[in-house]
Tab-separated table of C-alpha atoms and ligand atoms in Angstrom:
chain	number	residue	atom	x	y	z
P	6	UNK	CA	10.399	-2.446	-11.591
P	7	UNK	CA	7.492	-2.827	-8.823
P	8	UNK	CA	5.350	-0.076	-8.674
P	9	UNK	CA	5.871	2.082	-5.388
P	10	UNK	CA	2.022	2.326	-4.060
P	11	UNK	CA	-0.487	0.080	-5.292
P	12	UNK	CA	-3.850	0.489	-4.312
P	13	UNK	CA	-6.685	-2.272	-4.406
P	14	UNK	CA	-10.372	-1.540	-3.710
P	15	UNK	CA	-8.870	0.531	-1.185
P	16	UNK	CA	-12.168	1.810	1.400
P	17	UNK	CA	-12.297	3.918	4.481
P	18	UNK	CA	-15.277	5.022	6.075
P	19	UNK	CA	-15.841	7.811	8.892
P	20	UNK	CA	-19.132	6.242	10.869
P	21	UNK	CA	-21.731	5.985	8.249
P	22	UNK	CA	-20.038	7.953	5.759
P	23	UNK	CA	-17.620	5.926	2.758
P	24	UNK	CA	-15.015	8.771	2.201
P	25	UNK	CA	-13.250	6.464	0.003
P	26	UNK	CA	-15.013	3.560	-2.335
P	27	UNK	CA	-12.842	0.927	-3.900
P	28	UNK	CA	-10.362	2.990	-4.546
P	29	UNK	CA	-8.061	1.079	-7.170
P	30	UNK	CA	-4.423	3.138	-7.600
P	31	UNK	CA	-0.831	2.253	-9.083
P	32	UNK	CA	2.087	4.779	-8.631
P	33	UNK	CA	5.134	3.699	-10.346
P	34	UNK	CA	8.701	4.029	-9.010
P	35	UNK	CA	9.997	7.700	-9.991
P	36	UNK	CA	6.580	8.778	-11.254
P	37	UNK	CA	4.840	11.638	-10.357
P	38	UNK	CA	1.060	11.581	-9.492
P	39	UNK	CA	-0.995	14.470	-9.300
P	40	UNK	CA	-4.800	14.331	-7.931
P	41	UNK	CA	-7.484	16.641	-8.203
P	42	UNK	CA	-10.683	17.041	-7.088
P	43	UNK	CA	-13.322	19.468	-5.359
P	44	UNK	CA	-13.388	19.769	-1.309
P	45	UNK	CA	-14.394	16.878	0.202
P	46	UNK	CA	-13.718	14.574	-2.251
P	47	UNK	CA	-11.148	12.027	-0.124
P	48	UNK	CA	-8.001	13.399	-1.151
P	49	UNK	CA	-6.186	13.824	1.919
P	50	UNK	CA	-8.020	10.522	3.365
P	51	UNK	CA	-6.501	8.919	0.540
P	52	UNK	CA	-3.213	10.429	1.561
P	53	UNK	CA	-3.497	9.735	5.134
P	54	UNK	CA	-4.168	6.230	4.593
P	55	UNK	CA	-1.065	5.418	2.211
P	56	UNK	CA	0.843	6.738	5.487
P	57	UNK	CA	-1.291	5.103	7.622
P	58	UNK	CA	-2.840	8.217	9.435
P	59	UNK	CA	-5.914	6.169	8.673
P	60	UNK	CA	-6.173	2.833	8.369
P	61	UNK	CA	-8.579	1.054	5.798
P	62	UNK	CA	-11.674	-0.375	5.998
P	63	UNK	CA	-11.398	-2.569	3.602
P	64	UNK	CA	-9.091	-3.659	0.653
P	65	UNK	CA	-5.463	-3.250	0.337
P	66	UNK	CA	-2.291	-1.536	0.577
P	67	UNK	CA	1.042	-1.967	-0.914
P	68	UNK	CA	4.040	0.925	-0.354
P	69	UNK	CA	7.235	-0.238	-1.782
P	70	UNK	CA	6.112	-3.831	-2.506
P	71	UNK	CA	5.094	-4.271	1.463
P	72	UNK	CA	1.325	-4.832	2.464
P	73	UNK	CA	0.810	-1.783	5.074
P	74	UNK	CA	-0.582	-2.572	8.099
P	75	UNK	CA	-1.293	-5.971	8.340
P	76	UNK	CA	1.015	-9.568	8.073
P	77	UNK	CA	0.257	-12.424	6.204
P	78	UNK	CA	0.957	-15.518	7.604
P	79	UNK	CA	-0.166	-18.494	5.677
P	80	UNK	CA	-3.588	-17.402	4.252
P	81	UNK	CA	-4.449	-15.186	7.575
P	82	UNK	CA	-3.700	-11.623	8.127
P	83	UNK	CA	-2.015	-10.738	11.437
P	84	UNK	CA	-2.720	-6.955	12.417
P	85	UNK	CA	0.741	-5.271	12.692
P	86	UNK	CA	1.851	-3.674	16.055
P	87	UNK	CA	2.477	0.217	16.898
P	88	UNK	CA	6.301	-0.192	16.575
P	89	UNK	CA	5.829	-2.527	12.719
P	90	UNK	CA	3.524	0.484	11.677
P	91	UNK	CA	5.878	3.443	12.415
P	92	UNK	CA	8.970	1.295	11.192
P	93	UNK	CA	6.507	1.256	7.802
P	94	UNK	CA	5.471	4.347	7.868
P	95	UNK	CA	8.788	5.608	7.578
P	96	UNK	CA	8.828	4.782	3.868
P	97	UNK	CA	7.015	8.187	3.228
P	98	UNK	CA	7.266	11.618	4.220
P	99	UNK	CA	3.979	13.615	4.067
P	100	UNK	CA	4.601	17.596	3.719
P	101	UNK	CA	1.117	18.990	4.864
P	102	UNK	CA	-0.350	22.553	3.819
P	103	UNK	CA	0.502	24.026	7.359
P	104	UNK	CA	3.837	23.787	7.958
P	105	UNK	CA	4.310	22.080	10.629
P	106	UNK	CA	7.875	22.477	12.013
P	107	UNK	CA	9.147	22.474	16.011
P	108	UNK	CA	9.202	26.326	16.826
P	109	UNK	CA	11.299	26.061	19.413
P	110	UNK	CA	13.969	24.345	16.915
P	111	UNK	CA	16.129	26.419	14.201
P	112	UNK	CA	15.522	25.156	10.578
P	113	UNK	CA	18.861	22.568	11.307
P	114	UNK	CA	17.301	21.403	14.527
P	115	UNK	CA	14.073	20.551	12.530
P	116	UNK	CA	16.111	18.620	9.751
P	117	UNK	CA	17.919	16.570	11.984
P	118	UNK	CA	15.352	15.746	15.012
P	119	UNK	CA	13.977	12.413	12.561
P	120	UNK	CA	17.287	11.250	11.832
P	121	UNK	CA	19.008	11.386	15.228
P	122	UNK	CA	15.943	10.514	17.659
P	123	UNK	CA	14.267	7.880	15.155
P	124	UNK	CA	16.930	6.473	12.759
P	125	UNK	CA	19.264	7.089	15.714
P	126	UNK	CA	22.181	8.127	13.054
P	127	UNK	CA	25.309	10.011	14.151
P	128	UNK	CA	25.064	13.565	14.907
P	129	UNK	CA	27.492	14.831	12.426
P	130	UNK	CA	26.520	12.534	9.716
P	131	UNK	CA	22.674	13.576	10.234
P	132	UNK	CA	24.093	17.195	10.209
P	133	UNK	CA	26.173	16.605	6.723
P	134	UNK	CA	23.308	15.201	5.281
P	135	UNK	CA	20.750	18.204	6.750
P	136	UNK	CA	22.903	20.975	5.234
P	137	UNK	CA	23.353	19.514	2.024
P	138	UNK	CA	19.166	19.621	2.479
P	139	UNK	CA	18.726	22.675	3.606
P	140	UNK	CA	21.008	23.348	0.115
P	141	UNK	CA	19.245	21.662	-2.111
P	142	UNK	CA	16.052	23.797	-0.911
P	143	UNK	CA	18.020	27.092	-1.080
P	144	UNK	CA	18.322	27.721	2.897
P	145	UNK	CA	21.220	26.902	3.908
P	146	UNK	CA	22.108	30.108	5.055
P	147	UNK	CA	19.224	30.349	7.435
P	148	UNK	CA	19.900	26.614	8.647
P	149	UNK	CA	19.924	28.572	12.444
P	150	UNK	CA	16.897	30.356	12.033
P	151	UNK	CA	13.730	29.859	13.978
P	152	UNK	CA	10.580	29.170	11.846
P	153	UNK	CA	9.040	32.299	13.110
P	154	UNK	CA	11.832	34.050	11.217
P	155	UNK	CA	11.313	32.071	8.101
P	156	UNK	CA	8.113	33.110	5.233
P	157	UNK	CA	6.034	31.191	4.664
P	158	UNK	CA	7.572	29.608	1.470
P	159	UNK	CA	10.987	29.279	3.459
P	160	UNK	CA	8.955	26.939	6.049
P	161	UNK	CA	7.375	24.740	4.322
P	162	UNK	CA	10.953	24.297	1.991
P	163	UNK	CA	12.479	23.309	5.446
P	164	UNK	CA	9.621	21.164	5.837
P	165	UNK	CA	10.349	18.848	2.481
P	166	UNK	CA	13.681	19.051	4.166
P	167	UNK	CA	12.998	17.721	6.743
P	168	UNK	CA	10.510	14.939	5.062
P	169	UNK	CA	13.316	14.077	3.107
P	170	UNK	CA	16.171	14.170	5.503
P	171	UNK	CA	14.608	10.602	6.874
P	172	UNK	CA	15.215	9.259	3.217
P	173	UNK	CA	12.026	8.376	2.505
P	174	UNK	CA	11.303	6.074	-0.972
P	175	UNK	CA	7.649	7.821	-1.725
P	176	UNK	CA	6.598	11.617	-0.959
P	177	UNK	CA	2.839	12.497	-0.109
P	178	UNK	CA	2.158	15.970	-0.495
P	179	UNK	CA	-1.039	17.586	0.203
P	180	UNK	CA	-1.734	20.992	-1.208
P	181	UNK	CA	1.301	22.232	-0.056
P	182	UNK	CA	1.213	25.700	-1.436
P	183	UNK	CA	-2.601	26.432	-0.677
P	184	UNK	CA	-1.540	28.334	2.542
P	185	UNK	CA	1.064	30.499	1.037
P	186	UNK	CA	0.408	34.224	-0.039
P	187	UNK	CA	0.616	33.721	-4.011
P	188	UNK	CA	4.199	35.074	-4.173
P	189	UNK	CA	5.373	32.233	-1.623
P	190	UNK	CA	4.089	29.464	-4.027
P	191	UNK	CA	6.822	29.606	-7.034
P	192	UNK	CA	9.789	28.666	-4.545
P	193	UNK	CA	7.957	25.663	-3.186
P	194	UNK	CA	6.577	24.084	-6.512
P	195	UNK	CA	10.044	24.880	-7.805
P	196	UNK	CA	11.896	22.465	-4.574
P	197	UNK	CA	8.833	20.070	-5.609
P	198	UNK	CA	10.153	20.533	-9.822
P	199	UNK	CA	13.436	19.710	-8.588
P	200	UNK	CA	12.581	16.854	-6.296
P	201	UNK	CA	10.685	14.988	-9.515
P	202	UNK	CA	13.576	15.333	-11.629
P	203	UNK	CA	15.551	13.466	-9.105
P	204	UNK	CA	13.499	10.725	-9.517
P	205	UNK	CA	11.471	10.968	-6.311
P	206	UNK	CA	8.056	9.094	-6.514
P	207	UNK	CA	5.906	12.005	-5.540
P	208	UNK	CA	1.993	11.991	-4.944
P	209	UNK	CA	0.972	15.708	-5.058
P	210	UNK	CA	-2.500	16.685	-4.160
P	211	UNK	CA	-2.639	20.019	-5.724
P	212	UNK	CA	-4.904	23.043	-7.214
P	213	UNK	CA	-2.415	24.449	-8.784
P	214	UNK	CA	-2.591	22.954	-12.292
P	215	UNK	CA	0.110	24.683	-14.412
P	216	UNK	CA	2.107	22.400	-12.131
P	217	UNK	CA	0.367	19.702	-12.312
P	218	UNK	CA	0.326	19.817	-16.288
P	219	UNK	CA	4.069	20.324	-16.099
P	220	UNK	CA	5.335	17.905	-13.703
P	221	UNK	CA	3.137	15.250	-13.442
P	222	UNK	CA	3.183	11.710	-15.396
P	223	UNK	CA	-0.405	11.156	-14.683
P	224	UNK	CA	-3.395	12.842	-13.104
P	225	UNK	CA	-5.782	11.475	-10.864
P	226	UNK	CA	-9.628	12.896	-10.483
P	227	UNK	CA	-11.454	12.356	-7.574
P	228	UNK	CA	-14.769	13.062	-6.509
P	229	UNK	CA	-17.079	11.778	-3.720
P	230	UNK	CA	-14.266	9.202	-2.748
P	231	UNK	CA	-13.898	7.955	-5.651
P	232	UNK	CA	-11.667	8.085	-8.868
P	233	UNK	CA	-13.423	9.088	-11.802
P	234	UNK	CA	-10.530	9.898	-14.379
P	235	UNK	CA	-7.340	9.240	-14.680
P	236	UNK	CA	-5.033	10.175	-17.279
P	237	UNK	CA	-1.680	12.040	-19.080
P	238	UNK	CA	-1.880	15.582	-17.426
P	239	UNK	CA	-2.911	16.700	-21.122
P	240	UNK	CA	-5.976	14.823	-21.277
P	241	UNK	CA	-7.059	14.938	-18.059
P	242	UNK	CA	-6.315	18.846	-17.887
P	243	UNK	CA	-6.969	19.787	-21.235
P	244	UNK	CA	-9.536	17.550	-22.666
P	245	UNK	CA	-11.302	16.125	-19.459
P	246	UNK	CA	-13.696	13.168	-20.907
P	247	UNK	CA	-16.158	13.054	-17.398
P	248	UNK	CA	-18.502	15.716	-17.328
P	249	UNK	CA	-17.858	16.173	-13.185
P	250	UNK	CA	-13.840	16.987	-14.425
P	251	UNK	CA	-14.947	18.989	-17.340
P	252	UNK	CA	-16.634	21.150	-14.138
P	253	UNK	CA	-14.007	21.218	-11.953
P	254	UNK	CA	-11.261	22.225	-14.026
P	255	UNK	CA	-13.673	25.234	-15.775
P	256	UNK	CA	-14.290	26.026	-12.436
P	257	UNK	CA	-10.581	25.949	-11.074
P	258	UNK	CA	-9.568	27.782	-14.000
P	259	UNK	CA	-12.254	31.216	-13.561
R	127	ATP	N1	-11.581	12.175	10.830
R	127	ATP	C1	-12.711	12.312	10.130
R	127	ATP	N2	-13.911	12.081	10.689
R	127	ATP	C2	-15.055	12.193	9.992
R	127	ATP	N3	-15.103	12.531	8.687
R	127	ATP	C3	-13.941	12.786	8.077
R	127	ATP	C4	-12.690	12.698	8.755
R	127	ATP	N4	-11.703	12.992	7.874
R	127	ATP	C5	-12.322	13.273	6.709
R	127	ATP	N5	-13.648	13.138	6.822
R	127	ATP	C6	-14.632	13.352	5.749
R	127	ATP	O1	-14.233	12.593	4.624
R	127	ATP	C7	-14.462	13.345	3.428
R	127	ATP	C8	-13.169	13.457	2.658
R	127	ATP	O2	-12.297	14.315	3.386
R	127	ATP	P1	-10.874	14.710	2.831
R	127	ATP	O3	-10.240	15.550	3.875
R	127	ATP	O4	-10.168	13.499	2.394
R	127	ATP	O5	-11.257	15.583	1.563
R	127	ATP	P2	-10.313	16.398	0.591
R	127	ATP	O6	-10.587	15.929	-0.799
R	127	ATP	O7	-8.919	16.353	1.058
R	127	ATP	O8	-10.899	17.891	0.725
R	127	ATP	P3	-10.151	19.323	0.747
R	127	ATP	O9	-9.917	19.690	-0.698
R	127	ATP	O10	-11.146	20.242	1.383
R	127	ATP	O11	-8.899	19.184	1.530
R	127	ATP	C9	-15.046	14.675	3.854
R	127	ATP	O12	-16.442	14.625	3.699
R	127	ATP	C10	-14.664	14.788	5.305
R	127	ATP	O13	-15.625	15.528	6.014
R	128	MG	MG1	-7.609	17.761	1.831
């Protein structure tokens, strides 16, 4: 089986500044990665750039077995166009830490905008498929509310919804609780729980690490753009072997 993301000395700068340094990664099919790491560290560049939010400086890209962003023909590399990148892109869903659904769309609407408008599917298969979504995330009975009548929690469930309602092979998540009031975060990590035990190849950047010790096949640290450890949840969580981890999990933990 091909791994689902791999990562080769994988480096994007802002200006001057190298938010990511040779980053080397492998995420397997079905696996679940979780990655730490204080503020600032490249996390969500990291993200970003398996989407193709950002593209790379340097190094490569593979999602699914495909090179991202760029063609090779014969031994040169042909920059892909607008249309190649989005058709790519759609390989992943990203669920950010705002929610970030159309307010002027009930949950359905939100579910089934991707799927009829991009993947130009039929309207009432795009609708079966959204409600059996919308189910799986426990809100199918508010499939006609507007976010602004939805928590929190309940938006950012229709939000993996509607991530997932494009079929997407690889999920990017990035700290998708850290916005919630602390009662809101259960429901989501528990969609998340669910989503891993179907199989879904998940990348979860994430502070909360009784999840991350649960869930996750490996854990990723990163710090000043780079990884430093990476490791069974266990180990990395529980018996940290870099002295920059051993700090950031003491200091996650008090
Ligand atoms: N568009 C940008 N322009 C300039 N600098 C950026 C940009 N995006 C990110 N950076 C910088 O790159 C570094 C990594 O940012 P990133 O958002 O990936 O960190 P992070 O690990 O996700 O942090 P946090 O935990 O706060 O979300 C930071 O120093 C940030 O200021
Ligand atoms: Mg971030």
């Amino acid at each position: 089986m091909r791994p689902i993301v791999v990562g080769q000395a994988v480096t994007k700068r802002f200006g001057d500044f190298v938010a990511l340094k040779e980053i080397d990664i492998e995420v397997e099919n079905g696996e679940v990665l979780c990655i730490i790491g204080p503020s600032g560290s490249g996390k969500s560049t990291l993200l970003r750039c398996i989407n193709q939010l950002e593209k790379i400086d340097g190094g490569g890209l593979w999602v699914d077995g495909e090179l991202t962003g760029y063609r090779i023909v014969g031994d040169k590399l042909h920059e892909l166009d607008d249309n190649q990148i989005a058709r790519q892109r759609l390989a992943t869903g990203m669920v950010f830490q705002r929610f970030n659904l159309f307010p002027h769309m009930t949950a359905l609407e939100n579910v089934i905008e991707g799927p009829i408008q991009v993947l130009r599917r039929a309207p009432k298969e795009s609708r079966d498929h959204a409600m059996e979504l919308l189910g799986r995330v426990g809100l199918a009975h508010k499939a006609d509310a507007y976010p602004i009548e939805l928590s929190g929690g309940q938006q950012q469930r229709v939000a993996i919804a509607r991530a997932l309602a494009m079929r997407p092979r690889l999920m990017l998540f990035d700290e998708p609780t850290s916005a919630l009031d602390p009662e809101l975060v259960g429901e989501v990590l528990q969609v998340m729980r669910d989503l891993a035990r179907s199989g879904m190849s998940m990348i979860v950047v994430t502070h909360e690490l009784g999840f991350a010790r649960e869930v996750a096949n490996r854990v990723v640290f990163m710090d000043a753009g780079q990884i430093v450890e990476t490791g069974a949840p266990e180990d990395i969580l529980m018996n940290p072997r870099n002295e920059r981890t051993q700090s950031f999990i003491s200091a996650v933990l008090n």
